[in-house]
CSV table of C-alpha atoms in Angstrom, one decimal:
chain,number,residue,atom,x,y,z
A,875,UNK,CA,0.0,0.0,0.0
A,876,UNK,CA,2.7,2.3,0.5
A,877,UNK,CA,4.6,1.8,-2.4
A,878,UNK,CA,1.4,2.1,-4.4
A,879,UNK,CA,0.6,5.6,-2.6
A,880,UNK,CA,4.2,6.3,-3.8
A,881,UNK,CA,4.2,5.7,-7.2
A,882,UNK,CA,0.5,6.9,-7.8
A,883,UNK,CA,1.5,10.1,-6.0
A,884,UNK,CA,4.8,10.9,-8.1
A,885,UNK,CA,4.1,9.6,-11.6
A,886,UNK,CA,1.3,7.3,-12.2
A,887,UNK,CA,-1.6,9.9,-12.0
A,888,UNK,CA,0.1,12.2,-14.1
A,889,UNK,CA,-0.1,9.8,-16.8
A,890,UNK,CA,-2.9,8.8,-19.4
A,891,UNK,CA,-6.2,7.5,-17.8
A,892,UNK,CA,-5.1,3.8,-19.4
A,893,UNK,CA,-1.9,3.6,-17.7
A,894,UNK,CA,-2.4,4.7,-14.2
A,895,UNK,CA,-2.0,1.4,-13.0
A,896,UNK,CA,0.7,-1.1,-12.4
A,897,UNK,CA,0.8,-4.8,-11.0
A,898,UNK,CA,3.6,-4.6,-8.5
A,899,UNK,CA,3.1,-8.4,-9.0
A,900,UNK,CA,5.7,-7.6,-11.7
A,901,UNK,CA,8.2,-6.5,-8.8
A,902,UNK,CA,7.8,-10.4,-7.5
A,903,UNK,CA,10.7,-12.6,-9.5
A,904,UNK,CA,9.8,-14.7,-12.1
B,965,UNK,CA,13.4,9.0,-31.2
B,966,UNK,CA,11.1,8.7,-28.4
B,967,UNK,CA,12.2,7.5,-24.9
B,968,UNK,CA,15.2,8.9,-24.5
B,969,UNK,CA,14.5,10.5,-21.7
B,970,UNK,CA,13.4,7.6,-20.1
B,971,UNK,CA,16.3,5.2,-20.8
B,972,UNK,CA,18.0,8.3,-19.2
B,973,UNK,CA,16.9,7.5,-15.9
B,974,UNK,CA,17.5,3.9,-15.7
B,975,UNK,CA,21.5,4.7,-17.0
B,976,UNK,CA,21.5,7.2,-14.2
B,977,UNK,CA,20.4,4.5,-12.2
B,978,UNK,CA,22.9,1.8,-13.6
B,979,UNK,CA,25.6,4.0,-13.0
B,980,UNK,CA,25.1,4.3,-9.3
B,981,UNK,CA,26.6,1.6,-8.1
B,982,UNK,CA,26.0,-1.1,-5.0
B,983,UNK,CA,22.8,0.5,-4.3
B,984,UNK,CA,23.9,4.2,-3.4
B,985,UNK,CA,21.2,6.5,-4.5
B,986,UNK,CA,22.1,9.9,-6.5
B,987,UNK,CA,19.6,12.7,-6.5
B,988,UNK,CA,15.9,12.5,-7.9
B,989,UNK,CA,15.6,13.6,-10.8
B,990,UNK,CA,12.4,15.4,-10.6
B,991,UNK,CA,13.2,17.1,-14.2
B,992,UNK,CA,14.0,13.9,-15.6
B,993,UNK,CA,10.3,12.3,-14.8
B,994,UNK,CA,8.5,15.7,-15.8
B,995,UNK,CA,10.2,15.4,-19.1
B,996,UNK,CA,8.8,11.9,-19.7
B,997,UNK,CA,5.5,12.5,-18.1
B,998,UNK,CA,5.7,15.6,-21.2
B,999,UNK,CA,6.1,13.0,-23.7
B,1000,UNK,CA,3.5,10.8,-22.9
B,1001,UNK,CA,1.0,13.4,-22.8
B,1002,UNK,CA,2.1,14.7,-26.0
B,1003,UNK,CA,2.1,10.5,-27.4
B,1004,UNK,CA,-1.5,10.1,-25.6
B,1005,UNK,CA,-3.2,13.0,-27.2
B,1006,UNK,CA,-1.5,12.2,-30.7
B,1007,UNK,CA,-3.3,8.8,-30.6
B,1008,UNK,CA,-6.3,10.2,-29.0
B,1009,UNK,CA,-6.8,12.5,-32.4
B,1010,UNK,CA,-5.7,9.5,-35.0
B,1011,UNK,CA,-8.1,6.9,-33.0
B,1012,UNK,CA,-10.8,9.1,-33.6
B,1013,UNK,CA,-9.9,9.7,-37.2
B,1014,UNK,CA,-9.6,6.1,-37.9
B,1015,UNK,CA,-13.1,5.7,-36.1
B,1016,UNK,CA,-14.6,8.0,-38.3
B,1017,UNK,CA,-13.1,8.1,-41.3
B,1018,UNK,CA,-12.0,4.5,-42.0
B,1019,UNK,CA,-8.6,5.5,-41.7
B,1020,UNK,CA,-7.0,2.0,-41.2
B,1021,UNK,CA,-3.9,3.0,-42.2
B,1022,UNK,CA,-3.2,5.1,-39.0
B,1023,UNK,CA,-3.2,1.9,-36.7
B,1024,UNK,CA,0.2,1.0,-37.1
B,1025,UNK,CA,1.1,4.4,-36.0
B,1026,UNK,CA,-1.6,4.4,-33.0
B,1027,UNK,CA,0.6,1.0,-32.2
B,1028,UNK,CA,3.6,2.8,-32.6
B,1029,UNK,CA,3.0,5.5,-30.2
B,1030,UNK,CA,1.1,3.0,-27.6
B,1031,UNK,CA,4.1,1.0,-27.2
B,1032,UNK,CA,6.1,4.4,-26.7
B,1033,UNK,CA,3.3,5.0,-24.1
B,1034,UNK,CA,3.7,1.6,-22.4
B,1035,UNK,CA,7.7,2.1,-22.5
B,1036,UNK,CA,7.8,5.6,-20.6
B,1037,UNK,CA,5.5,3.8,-18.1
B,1038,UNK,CA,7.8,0.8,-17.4
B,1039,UNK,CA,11.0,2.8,-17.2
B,1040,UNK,CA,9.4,5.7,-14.7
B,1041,UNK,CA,8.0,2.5,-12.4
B,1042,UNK,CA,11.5,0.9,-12.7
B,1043,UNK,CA,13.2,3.7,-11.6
B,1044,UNK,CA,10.9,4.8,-8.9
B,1045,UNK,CA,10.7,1.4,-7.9
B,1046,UNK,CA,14.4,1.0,-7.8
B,1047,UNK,CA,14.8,4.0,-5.8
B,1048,UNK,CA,12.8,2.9,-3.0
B,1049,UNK,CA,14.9,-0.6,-3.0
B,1050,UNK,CA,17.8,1.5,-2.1
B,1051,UNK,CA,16.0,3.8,0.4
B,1052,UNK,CA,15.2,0.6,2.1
B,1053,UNK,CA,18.3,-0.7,2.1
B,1054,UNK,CA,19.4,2.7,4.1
B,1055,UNK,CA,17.2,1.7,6.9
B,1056,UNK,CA,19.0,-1.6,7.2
B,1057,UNK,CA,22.5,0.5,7.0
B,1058,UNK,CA,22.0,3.7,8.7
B,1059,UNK,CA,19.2,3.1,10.9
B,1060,UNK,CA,16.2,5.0,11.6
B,1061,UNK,CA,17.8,8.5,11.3
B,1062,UNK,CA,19.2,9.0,7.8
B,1063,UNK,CA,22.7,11.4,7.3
B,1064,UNK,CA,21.3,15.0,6.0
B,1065,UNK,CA,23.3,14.1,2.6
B,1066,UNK,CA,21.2,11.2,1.6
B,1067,UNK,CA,17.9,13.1,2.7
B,1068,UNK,CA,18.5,16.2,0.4
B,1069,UNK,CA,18.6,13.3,-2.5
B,1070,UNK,CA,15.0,11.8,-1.5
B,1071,UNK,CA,11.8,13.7,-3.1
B,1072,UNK,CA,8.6,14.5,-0.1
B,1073,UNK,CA,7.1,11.3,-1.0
B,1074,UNK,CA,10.4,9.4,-0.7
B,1075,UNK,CA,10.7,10.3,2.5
B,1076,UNK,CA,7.0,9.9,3.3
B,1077,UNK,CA,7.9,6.1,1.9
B,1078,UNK,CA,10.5,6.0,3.9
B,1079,UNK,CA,8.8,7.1,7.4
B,1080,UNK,CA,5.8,4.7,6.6
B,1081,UNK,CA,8.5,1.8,6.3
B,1082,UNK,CA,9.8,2.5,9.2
B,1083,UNK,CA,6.7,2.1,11.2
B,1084,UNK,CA,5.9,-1.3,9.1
B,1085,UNK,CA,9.1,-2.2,10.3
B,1086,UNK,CA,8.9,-1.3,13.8
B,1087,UNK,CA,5.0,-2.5,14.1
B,1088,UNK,CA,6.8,-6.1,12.6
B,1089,UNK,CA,10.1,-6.1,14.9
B,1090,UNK,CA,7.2,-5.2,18.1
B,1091,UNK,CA,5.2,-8.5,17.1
B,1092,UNK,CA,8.5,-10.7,17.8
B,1093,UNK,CA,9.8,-12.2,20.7
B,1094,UNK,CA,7.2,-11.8,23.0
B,1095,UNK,CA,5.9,-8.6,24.9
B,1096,UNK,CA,9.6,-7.1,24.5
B,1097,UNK,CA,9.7,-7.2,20.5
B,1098,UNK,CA,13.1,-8.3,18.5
B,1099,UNK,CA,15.0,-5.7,16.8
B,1100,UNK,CA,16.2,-7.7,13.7
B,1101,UNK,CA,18.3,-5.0,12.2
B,1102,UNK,CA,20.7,-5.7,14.8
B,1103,UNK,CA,23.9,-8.1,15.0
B,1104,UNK,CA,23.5,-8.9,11.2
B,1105,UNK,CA,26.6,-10.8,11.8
B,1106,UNK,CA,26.9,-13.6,13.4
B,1107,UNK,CA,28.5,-14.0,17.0
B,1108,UNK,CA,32.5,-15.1,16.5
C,823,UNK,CA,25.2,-2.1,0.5
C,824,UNK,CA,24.4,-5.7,1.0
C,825,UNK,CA,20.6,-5.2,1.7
C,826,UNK,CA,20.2,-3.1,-1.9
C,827,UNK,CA,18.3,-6.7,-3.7
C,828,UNK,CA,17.0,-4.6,-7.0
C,829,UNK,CA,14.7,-6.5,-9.2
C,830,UNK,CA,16.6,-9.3,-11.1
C,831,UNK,CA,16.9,-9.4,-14.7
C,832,UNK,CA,14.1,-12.4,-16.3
C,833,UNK,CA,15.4,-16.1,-17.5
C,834,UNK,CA,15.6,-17.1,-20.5
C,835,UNK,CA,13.0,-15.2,-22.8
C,836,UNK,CA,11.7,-13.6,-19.7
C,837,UNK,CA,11.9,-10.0,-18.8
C,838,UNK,CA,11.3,-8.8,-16.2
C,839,UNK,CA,9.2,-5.6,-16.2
C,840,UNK,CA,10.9,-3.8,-13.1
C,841,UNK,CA,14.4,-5.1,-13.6
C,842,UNK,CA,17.3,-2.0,-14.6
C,843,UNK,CA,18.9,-4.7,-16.3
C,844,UNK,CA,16.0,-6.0,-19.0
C,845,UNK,CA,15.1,-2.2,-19.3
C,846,UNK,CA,18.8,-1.6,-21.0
C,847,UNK,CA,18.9,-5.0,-22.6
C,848,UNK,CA,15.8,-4.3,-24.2
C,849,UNK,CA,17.3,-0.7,-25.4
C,850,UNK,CA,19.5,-2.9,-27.9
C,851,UNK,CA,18.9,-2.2,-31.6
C,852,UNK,CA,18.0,-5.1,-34.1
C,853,UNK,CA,18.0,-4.5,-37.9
C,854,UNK,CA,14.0,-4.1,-39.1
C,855,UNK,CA,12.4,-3.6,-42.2
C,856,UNK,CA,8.9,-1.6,-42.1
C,857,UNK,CA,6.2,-3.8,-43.6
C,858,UNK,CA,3.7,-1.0,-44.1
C,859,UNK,CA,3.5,2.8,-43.9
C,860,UNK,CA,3.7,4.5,-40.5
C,861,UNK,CA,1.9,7.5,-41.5
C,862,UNK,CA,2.4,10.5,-39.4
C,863,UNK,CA,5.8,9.5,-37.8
C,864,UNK,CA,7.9,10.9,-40.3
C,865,UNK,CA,10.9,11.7,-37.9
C,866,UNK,CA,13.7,9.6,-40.5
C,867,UNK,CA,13.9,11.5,-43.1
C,868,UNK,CA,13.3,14.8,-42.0
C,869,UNK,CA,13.7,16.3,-45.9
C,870,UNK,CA,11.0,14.0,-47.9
C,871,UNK,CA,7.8,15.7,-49.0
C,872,UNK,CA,5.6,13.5,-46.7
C,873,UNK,CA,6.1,12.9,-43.0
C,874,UNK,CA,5.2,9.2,-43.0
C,875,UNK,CA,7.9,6.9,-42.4
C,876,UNK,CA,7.5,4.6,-46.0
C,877,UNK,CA,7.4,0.7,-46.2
C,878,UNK,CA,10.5,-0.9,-46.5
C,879,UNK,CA,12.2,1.3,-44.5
C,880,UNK,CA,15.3,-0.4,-43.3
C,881,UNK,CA,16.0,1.0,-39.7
C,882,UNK,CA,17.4,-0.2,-36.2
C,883,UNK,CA,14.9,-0.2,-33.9
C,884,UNK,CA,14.9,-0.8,-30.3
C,885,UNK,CA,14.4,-4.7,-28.9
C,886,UNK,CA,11.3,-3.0,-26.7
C,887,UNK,CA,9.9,-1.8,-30.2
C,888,UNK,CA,10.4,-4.0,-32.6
C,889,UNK,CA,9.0,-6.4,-29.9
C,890,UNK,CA,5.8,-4.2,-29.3
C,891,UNK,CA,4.9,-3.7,-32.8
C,892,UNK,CA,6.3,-7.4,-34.3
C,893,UNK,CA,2.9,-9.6,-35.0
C,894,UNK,CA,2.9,-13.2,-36.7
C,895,UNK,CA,-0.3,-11.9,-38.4
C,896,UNK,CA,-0.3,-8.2,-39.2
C,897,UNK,CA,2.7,-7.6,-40.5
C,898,UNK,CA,4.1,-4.3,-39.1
C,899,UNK,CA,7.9,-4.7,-38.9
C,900,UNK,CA,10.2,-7.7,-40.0
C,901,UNK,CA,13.5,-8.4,-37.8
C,902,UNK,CA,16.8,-9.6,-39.3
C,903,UNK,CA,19.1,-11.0,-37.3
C,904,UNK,CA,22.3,-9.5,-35.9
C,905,UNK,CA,25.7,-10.2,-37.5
C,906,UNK,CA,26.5,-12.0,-34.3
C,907,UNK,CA,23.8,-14.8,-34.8
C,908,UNK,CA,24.1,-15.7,-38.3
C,909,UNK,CA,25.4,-19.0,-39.6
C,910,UNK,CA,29.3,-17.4,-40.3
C,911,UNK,CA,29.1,-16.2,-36.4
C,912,UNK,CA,27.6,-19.4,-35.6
C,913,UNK,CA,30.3,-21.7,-36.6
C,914,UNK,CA,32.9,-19.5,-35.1
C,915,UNK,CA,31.2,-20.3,-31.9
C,916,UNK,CA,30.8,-23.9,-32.3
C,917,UNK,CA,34.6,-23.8,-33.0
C,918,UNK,CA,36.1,-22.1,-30.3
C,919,UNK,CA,33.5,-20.1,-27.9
C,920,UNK,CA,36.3,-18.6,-26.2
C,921,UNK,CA,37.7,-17.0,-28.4
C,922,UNK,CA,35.3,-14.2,-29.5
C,923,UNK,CA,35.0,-10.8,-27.5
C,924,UNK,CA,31.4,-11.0,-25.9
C,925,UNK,CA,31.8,-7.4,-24.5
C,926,UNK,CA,33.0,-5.8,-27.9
C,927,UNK,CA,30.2,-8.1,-29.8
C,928,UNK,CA,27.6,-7.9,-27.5
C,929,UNK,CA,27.7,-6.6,-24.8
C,930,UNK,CA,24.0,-8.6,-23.9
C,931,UNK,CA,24.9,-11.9,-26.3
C,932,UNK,CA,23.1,-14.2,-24.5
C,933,UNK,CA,20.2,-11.9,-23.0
C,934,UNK,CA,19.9,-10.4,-26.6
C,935,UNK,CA,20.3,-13.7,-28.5
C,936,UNK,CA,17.0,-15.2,-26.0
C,937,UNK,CA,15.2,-12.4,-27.1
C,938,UNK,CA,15.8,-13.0,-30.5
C,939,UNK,CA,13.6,-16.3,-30.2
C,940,UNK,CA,10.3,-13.9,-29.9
C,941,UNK,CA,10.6,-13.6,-33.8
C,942,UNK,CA,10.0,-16.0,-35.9
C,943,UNK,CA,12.7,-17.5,-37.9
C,944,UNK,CA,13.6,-21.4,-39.2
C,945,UNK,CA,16.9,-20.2,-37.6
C,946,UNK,CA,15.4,-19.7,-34.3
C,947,UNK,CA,16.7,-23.7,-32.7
C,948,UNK,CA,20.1,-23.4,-34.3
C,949,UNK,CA,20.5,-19.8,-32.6
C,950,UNK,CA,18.7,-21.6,-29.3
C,951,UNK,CA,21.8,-24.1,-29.4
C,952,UNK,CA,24.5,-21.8,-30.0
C,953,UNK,CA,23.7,-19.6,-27.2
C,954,UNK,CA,23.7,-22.1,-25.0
C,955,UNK,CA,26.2,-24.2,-26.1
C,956,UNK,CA,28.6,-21.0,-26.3
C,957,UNK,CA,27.1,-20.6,-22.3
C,958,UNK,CA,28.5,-23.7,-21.7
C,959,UNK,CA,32.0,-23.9,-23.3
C,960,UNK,CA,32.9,-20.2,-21.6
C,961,UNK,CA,31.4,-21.3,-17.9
C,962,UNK,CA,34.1,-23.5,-16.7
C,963,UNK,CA,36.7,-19.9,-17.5
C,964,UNK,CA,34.8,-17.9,-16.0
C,965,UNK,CA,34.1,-20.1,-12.4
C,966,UNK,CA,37.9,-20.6,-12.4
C,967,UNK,CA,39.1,-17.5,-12.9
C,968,UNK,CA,36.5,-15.9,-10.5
C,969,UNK,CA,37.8,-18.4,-7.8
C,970,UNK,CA,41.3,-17.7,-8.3
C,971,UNK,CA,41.6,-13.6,-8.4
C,972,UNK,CA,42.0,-12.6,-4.6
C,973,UNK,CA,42.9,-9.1,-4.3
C,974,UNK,CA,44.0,-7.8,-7.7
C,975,UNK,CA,43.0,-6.4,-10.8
C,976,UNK,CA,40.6,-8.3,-12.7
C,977,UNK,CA,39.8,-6.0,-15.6
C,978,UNK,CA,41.8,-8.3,-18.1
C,979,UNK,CA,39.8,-11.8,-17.4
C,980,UNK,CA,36.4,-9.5,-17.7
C,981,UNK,CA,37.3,-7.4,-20.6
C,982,UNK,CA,35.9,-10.0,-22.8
C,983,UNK,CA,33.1,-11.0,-20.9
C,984,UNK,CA,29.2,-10.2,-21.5
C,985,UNK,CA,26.8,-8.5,-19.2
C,986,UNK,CA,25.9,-12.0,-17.8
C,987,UNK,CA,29.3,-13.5,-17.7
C,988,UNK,CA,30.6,-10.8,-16.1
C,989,UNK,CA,27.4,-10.6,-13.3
C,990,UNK,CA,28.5,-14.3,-12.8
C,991,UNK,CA,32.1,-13.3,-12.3
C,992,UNK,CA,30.9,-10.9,-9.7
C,993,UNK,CA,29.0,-13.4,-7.6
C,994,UNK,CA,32.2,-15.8,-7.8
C,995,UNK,CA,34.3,-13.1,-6.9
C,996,UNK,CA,31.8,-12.1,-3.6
C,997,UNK,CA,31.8,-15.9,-2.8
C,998,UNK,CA,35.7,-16.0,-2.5
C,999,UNK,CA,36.0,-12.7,-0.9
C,1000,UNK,CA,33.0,-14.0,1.5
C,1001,UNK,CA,34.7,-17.8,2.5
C,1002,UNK,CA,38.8,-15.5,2.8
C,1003,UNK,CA,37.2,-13.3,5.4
C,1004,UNK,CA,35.5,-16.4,7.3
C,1005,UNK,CA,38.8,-18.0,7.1
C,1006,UNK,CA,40.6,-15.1,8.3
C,1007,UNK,CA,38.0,-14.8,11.5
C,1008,UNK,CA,36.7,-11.1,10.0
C,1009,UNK,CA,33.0,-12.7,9.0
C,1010,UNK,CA,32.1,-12.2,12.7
């Protein structure tokens, strides 16, 4: 939760209604 | 060519090395932020076209630009996600109170992460051992 | 710092979408060809009349782009393959793997050359086999040289290496440096 607060605050919702999410699943190694 | 910016910030990143953390580059992301405004409302404009006119021909270019879009995305998340790996890692090295010359690098929210982490951490270290807690960020080596 | 863990690069034809390292591999430029006009994007020739980027336009284009706009079906962009994977490189490697300068010709052979697989090509096993084959014959160099530099300069054994040899390198050398200061009684 806080790293979501984080990015939403400093980039993501300053970008394009379609891309102001990301799965922080993608942080977890594949 | 578009990105350039972007790529910018992950070789800035790159060049720090063993997890040291330069200064955030709050130009850097409104530059990127720029372009994908500029890319968004570019497609916006030729999606419509192609809606109404039959213009098939612009989707490869909508494609083009979309994949520009989803690029800028990534390499903003990378490197603010990488960023906060190394801010966490300064917990673990410094302790609770970082040196004034690694705070001036960190942005407001950085160091609102940071704050917040701490307090996940201490809530966490407070749950171990019992009523006295276990403070884990201690003797990280082990006895001789 | 030993608690810095960033986000590792993927395996194989993997990436990993917050990992530094697949972010620069994927900046790596492969030879294309356009397969249809890209109207609107004129930014190659910046003197022609129109400011559409024509078919058949030979450019290189970025690994994360060619990959984004590459389609078995619609055909937006074909992808050639670099010098370094063709059959002439290709026997070189089956030859001698050790001899060839992965840094000067790479420097992400193998990430680069797994990557590669995402476009189709009747090439696409042999280059499989190469890249792993040229993997194996390099490894054994690599392990022993990392476990037998303590305390000097080791920019001539990774000079040659690629951006994966030489991360292996690294965690070779951090092993030995780890298991000399337990021996020495400084691990404590």
């Amino acid at each position: 939760a806080n790293t979501e607060t984080y990015l939403k605050s400093v980039a993501l919702k300053h970008m394009p209604p379609n891309l102001q999410a990301v799965d922080l699943g993608k942080s977890v190694q594949k | 060519m578009f990105c350039e910016k972007a790529i910018e910030l992950i070789r800035e990143l790159q060049r720090a090395s063993d997890g040291q953390l330069p200064a955030f580059n709050e130009d850097g992301i409104r530059q990127v932020l720029e372009e994908m405004k500029a890319l968004y409302e570019q497609n916006q404009t030729d999606v419509n076209e192609a809606k109404s006119e039959g213009r098939s021909d612009l989707i490869p270019t909508i494609k083009f630009r979309h994949c520009c879009l989803l690029r800028n995305q990534r390499c903003i998340a990378a490197y603010l996600y990488d960023r906060l790996l190394r801010i966490r890692s300064l917990r673990w090295e410094y302790g609770s109170v970082l040196p004034t010359s690694i705070r001036f690098h960190m942005c407001a929210e950085e160091l609102e992460w940071f704050n917040q982490y701490k307090k996940s951490l201490a809530t966490y270290m407070r749950s171990l051992g019992g009523d006295e807690g276990l403070d884990v960020t201690q003797d990280m080596q082990p006895p001789k | 710092t030993q608690s810095y863990l960033p986000v590792p690069p993927g395996v194989g034809m993997e990436e990993n979408f917050l990992s530094l390292d697949d972010i620069l591999l994927s900046q790596e430029k492969l030879p294309t060809r356009t397969e249809c006009v890209f109207p609107r994007l004129g930014f190659v020739e910046k003197t022609s009349d129109t400011r559409d980027i024509p078919e058949g336009t030979k450019m290189e284009m970025p690994l994360w782009l060619a990959k984004g706009l590459y389609d078995n079906k619609r055909r937006l962009v074909s992808v050639e393959q670099p010098k370094i994977y063709r059959q002439g490189w290709r026997t070189v490697f089956s030859a001698d793997p050790n001899v060839v300068d992965l840094h000067k010709m790479g420097p992400y052979y193998y990430g680069l050359g797994s990557q590669l697989l995402h476009f189709d090509s009747p090439e696409n096993p042999e280059i499989a086999q190469t890249v792993l084959q040229t993997y194996i014959g390099r490894f054994r160099r690599i392990m022993d040289s990392s476990q037998n530099a303590y305390n000097e300069d080791t920019s001539a054994l990774v000079e040659r290496l690629d951006v994966l040899e030489r991360s292996l390198f690294r965690t070779g050398q951090i092993g030995l440096n780890d298991f000399q200061r337990w021996e020495k009684g400084q691990a404590s």
